[in-house]
PDB file of C-alpha atoms in Angstrom:
ATOM      1  CA  UNK A   1     -62.447  52.574  23.054  1.00 70.00           C
ATOM      2  CA  UNK A   2     -64.059  49.464  21.641  1.00 75.00           C
ATOM      3  CA  UNK A   3     -61.244  48.989  19.093  1.00 78.00           C
ATOM      4  CA  UNK A   4     -58.687  49.303  21.879  1.00 76.00           C
ATOM      5  CA  UNK A   5     -60.608  46.719  23.917  1.00 79.00           C
ATOM      6  CA  UNK A   6     -60.719  44.315  20.957  1.00 80.00           C
ATOM      7  CA  UNK A   7     -56.959  44.713  20.629  1.00 81.00           C
ATOM      8  CA  UNK A   8     -56.501  43.875  24.306  1.00 78.00           C
ATOM      9  CA  UNK A   9     -58.695  40.785  23.882  1.00 82.00           C
ATOM     10  CA  UNK A  10     -56.529  39.673  20.948  1.00 82.00           C
ATOM     11  CA  UNK A  11     -53.376  40.256  23.019  1.00 82.00           C
ATOM     12  CA  UNK A  12     -54.892  38.318  25.929  1.00 83.00           C
ATOM     13  CA  UNK A  13     -55.835  35.398  23.687  1.00 81.00           C
ATOM     14  CA  UNK A  14     -52.344  35.405  22.195  1.00 82.00           C
ATOM     15  CA  UNK A  15     -50.746  35.457  25.650  1.00 78.00           C
ATOM     16  CA  UNK A  16     -53.043  32.679  26.842  1.00 79.00           C
ATOM     17  CA  UNK A  17     -52.450  30.368  23.890  1.00 79.00           C
ATOM     18  CA  UNK A  18     -48.941  31.476  22.895  1.00 78.00           C
ATOM     19  CA  UNK A  19     -49.566  32.823  19.371  1.00 76.00           C
ATOM     20  CA  UNK A  20     -46.935  35.458  18.602  1.00 79.00           C
ATOM     21  CA  UNK A  21     -48.551  36.619  15.349  1.00 80.00           C
ATOM     22  CA  UNK A  22     -51.852  37.197  17.138  1.00 79.00           C
ATOM     23  CA  UNK A  23     -49.988  39.199  19.749  1.00 80.00           C
ATOM     24  CA  UNK A  24     -48.593  41.491  17.038  1.00 83.00           C
ATOM     25  CA  UNK A  25     -51.984  41.948  15.376  1.00 83.00           C
ATOM     26  CA  UNK A  26     -53.639  42.579  18.747  1.00 83.00           C
ATOM     27  CA  UNK A  27     -50.991  45.132  19.680  1.00 82.00           C
ATOM     28  CA  UNK A  28     -51.494  46.913  16.349  1.00 85.00           C
ATOM     29  CA  UNK A  29     -55.290  47.032  16.825  1.00 85.00           C
ATOM     30  CA  UNK A  30     -54.930  48.147  20.459  1.00 81.00           C
ATOM     31  CA  UNK A  31     -52.543  50.928  19.444  1.00 83.00           C
ATOM     32  CA  UNK A  32     -54.908  52.141  16.715  1.00 84.00           C
ATOM     33  CA  UNK A  33     -57.716  52.305  19.268  1.00 81.00           C
ATOM     34  CA  UNK A  34     -55.723  54.068  21.966  1.00 79.00           C
ATOM     35  CA  UNK A  35     -54.284  56.584  19.490  1.00 82.00           C
ATOM     36  CA  UNK A  36     -57.760  57.374  18.211  1.00 82.00           C
ATOM     37  CA  UNK A  37     -59.067  57.839  21.751  1.00 79.00           C
ATOM     38  CA  UNK A  38     -56.138  60.092  22.687  1.00 80.00           C
ATOM     39  CA  UNK A  39     -56.390  62.339  19.629  1.00 83.00           C
ATOM     40  CA  UNK A  40     -60.188  62.409  19.677  1.00 81.00           C
ATOM     41  CA  UNK A  41     -60.412  63.296  23.352  1.00 79.00           C
ATOM     42  CA  UNK A  42     -57.826  66.051  22.976  1.00 82.00           C
ATOM     43  CA  UNK A  43     -59.718  67.520  20.018  1.00 83.00           C
ATOM     44  CA  UNK A  44     -62.999  67.397  21.930  1.00 80.00           C
ATOM     45  CA  UNK A  45     -61.377  69.154  24.872  1.00 81.00           C
ATOM     46  CA  UNK A  46     -60.077  71.861  22.566  1.00 83.00           C
ATOM     47  CA  UNK A  47     -63.446  72.375  20.868  1.00 83.00           C
ATOM     48  CA  UNK A  48     -65.626  72.285  23.983  1.00 80.00           C
ATOM     49  CA  UNK A  49     -63.471  74.277  26.419  1.00 83.00           C
ATOM     50  CA  UNK A  50     -63.635  78.045  26.672  1.00 85.00           C
ATOM     51  CA  UNK A  51     -60.443  79.687  25.463  1.00 85.00           C
ATOM     52  CA  UNK A  52     -59.673  81.182  28.890  1.00 89.00           C
ATOM     53  CA  UNK A  53     -59.643  77.692  30.479  1.00 87.00           C
ATOM     54  CA  UNK A  54     -58.093  75.731  27.620  1.00 86.00           C
ATOM     55  CA  UNK A  55     -54.510  75.601  28.924  1.00 88.00           C
ATOM     56  CA  UNK A  56     -55.581  74.554  32.390  1.00 89.00           C
ATOM     57  CA  UNK A  57     -57.957  71.926  31.033  1.00 86.00           C
ATOM     58  CA  UNK A  58     -55.345  70.346  28.777  1.00 86.00           C
ATOM     59  CA  UNK A  59     -52.767  70.469  31.601  1.00 90.00           C
ATOM     60  CA  UNK A  60     -55.215  68.681  33.897  1.00 89.00           C
ATOM     61  CA  UNK A  61     -55.848  66.046  31.209  1.00 87.00           C
ATOM     62  CA  UNK A  62     -52.102  65.500  30.729  1.00 88.00           C
ATOM     63  CA  UNK A  63     -51.595  65.256  34.496  1.00 92.00           C
ATOM     64  CA  UNK A  64     -54.367  62.684  34.821  1.00 88.00           C
ATOM     65  CA  UNK A  65     -52.918  60.673  31.953  1.00 85.00           C
ATOM     66  CA  UNK A  66     -49.465  60.659  33.540  1.00 91.00           C
ATOM     67  CA  UNK A  67     -50.837  59.616  36.929  1.00 94.00           C
ATOM     68  CA  UNK A  68     -52.894  56.802  35.433  1.00 85.00           C
ATOM     69  CA  UNK A  69     -49.924  55.561  33.392  1.00 87.00           C
ATOM     70  CA  UNK A  70     -47.892  55.374  36.597  1.00 93.00           C
ATOM     71  CA  UNK A  71     -50.709  53.600  38.432  1.00 91.00           C
ATOM     72  CA  UNK A  72     -51.077  51.118  35.575  1.00 82.00           C
ATOM     73  CA  UNK A  73     -47.341  50.416  35.555  1.00 87.00           C
ATOM     74  CA  UNK A  74     -47.394  49.898  39.331  1.00 90.00           C
ATOM     75  CA  UNK A  75     -50.326  47.478  39.216  1.00 82.00           C
ATOM     76  CA  UNK A  76     -48.827  45.525  36.313  1.00 78.00           C
ATOM     77  CA  UNK A  77     -45.428  45.409  38.041  1.00 83.00           C
ATOM     78  CA  UNK A  78     -46.983  44.067  41.242  1.00 82.00           C
ATOM     79  CA  UNK A  79     -48.889  41.388  39.339  1.00 76.00           C
ATOM     80  CA  UNK A  80     -45.749  40.439  37.395  1.00 76.00           C
ATOM     81  CA  UNK A  81     -43.475  40.343  40.464  1.00 82.00           C
ATOM     82  CA  UNK A  82     -45.835  38.705  42.920  1.00 78.00           C
ATOM     83  CA  UNK A  83     -47.834  36.583  40.547  1.00 70.00           C
ATOM     84  CA  UNK A  84     -48.097  32.968  41.551  1.00 70.00           C
ATOM     85  CA  UNK A  85     -49.573  31.838  38.278  1.00 65.00           C
ATOM     86  CA  UNK A  86     -47.813  30.171  35.389  1.00 65.00           C
ATOM     87  CA  UNK A  87     -48.838  32.767  32.792  1.00 70.00           C
ATOM     88  CA  UNK A  88     -48.744  36.254  34.348  1.00 72.00           C
ATOM     89  CA  UNK A  89     -48.651  37.923  30.921  1.00 75.00           C
ATOM     90  CA  UNK A  90     -52.059  36.472  30.091  1.00 78.00           C
ATOM     91  CA  UNK A  91     -53.430  37.746  33.412  1.00 78.00           C
ATOM     92  CA  UNK A  92     -52.121  41.232  32.645  1.00 77.00           C
ATOM     93  CA  UNK A  93     -53.580  41.169  29.133  1.00 80.00           C
ATOM     94  CA  UNK A  94     -56.977  40.022  30.418  1.00 82.00           C
ATOM     95  CA  UNK A  95     -56.791  42.792  33.033  1.00 81.00           C
ATOM     96  CA  UNK A  96     -56.295  45.319  30.202  1.00 78.00           C
ATOM     97  CA  UNK A  97     -59.181  43.816  28.220  1.00 81.00           C
ATOM     98  CA  UNK A  98     -61.459  43.903  31.268  1.00 85.00           C
ATOM     99  CA  UNK A  99     -60.594  47.526  32.042  1.00 83.00           C
ATOM    100  CA  UNK A 100     -61.218  48.469  28.401  1.00 80.00           C
ATOM    101  CA  UNK A 101     -64.598  46.728  28.406  1.00 83.00           C
ATOM    102  CA  UNK A 102     -65.531  48.462  31.664  1.00 87.00           C
ATOM    103  CA  UNK A 103     -64.609  51.900  30.332  1.00 81.00           C
ATOM    104  CA  UNK A 104     -66.423  51.205  27.046  1.00 80.00           C
ATOM    105  CA  UNK A 105     -69.588  50.230  28.916  1.00 86.00           C
ATOM    106  CA  UNK A 106     -69.518  53.211  31.286  1.00 86.00           C
ATOM    107  CA  UNK A 107     -68.786  55.710  28.507  1.00 80.00           C
ATOM    108  CA  UNK A 108     -71.487  54.277  26.235  1.00 81.00           C
ATOM    109  CA  UNK A 109     -74.115  54.540  28.983  1.00 86.00           C
ATOM    110  CA  UNK A 110     -72.982  58.080  29.819  1.00 82.00           C
ATOM    111  CA  UNK A 111     -73.048  59.150  26.168  1.00 78.00           C
ATOM    112  CA  UNK A 112     -76.445  57.567  25.444  1.00 83.00           C
ATOM    113  CA  UNK A 113     -77.915  59.436  28.405  1.00 82.00           C
ATOM    114  CA  UNK A 114     -76.843  62.733  26.823  1.00 78.00           C
ATOM    115  CA  UNK A 115     -73.553  63.319  28.609  1.00 73.00           C
ATOM    116  CA  UNK A 116     -70.165  64.377  27.273  1.00 65.00           C
ATOM    117  CA  UNK A 117     -70.065  65.539  23.662  1.00 63.00           C
ATOM    118  CA  UNK A 118     -73.678  64.464  23.062  1.00 59.00           C
ATOM    119  CA  UNK A 119     -74.940  67.568  24.865  1.00 60.00           C
ATOM    120  CA  UNK A 120     -72.791  69.801  22.675  1.00 56.00           C
ATOM    121  CA  UNK A 121     -73.684  68.197  19.348  1.00 54.00           C
ATOM    122  CA  UNK A 122     -75.126  71.406  17.858  1.00 53.00           C
ATOM    123  CA  UNK A 123     -71.893  73.295  18.617  1.00 53.00           C
ATOM    124  CA  UNK A 124     -69.869  70.482  17.059  1.00 53.00           C
ATOM    125  CA  UNK A 125     -72.110  70.412  13.973  1.00 56.00           C
ATOM    126  CA  UNK A 126     -71.569  74.153  13.461  1.00 52.00           C
ATOM    127  CA  UNK A 127     -67.802  73.750  13.799  1.00 56.00           C
ATOM    128  CA  UNK A 128     -67.738  70.756  11.443  1.00 54.00           C
ATOM    129  CA  UNK A 129     -69.792  72.706   8.907  1.00 54.00           C
ATOM    130  CA  UNK A 130     -67.423  75.670   9.152  1.00 56.00           C
ATOM    131  CA  UNK A 131     -64.437  73.326   8.675  1.00 56.00           C
ATOM    132  CA  UNK A 132     -66.102  71.837   5.584  1.00 56.00           C
ATOM    133  CA  UNK A 133     -66.714  75.323   4.185  1.00 55.00           C
ATOM    134  CA  UNK A 134     -63.080  76.241   4.853  1.00 55.00           C
ATOM    135  CA  UNK A 135     -61.900  73.067   3.137  1.00 53.00           C
ATOM    136  CA  UNK A 136     -64.136  73.587   0.080  1.00 56.00           C
ATOM    137  CA  UNK A 137     -62.985  77.223  -0.189  1.00 53.00           C
ATOM    138  CA  UNK A 138     -59.366  76.097   0.070  1.00 52.00           C
ATOM    139  CA  UNK A 139     -59.896  73.477  -2.632  1.00 55.00           C
ATOM    140  CA  UNK A 140     -61.537  76.006  -4.954  1.00 58.00           C
ATOM    141  CA  UNK A 141     -58.629  78.424  -4.390  1.00 55.00           C
ATOM    142  CA  UNK A 142     -56.188  75.640  -5.227  1.00 56.00           C
ATOM    143  CA  UNK A 143     -58.152  74.838  -8.387  1.00 62.00           C
ATOM    144  CA  UNK A 144     -58.072  78.516  -9.395  1.00 59.00           C
ATOM    145  CA  UNK A 145     -54.306  78.631  -8.879  1.00 61.00           C
ATOM    146  CA  UNK A 146     -53.927  75.474 -10.956  1.00 61.00           C
ATOM    147  CA  UNK A 147     -56.013  76.961 -13.783  1.00 61.00           C
ATOM    148  CA  UNK A 148     -54.000  80.188 -13.605  1.00 56.00           C
ATOM    149  CA  UNK A 149     -50.750  78.185 -13.717  1.00 59.00           C
ATOM    150  CA  UNK A 150     -51.971  76.247 -16.757  1.00 62.00           C
ATOM    151  CA  UNK A 151     -52.841  79.501 -18.544  1.00 61.00           C
ATOM    152  CA  UNK A 152     -49.314  80.807 -17.932  1.00 62.00           C
ATOM    153  CA  UNK A 153     -47.659  77.686 -19.344  1.00 59.00           C
TER     154      UNK A 153
END
C-alpha cells in the first residue's frame, strides 16, 4: 500500500509541476503497488478462509472492489467536471495520494495491534514451510530426472 501511495505522490507532483516523465514513473510505481496489494490480498483471502466459504468470500471481495471502482470514478468525474481550479488533474492525484496514505496508516495500526493476517501468522508459517518443502522436493525430482537424462545420453 505504501508503494502505491508513493506512486500517487509522484503522479501528483508530476501533475502539479507538469513533468510528463515523472508522471510515467509515478504511474509505473503506483501500478506495481496496486498489483501487489490485489494479488497479496487475494492470496491471503484464499489461505485464511475456510474452503466452504471461499467462493462467497472471494465474490464479496470482487463485489466490493467493483463498487469502490465505480465510486472512485464518480468522485473523480465530479471533481473533473465541476472543478473550478486551474489544475484539476493535480487535485485528483493528490486525492489519490491522500486516500493511499490514509489506508496505509489505518492498515498499519490495525496490523500492529494484531489484526488481519498478524493473528494467523502461525497458520501462514506452516503453509509457507509446506510450500518450501514442496518446492525443494520438486527441485530434487527435477535434478534426478536431469541426472537420469544425462546417463541415457
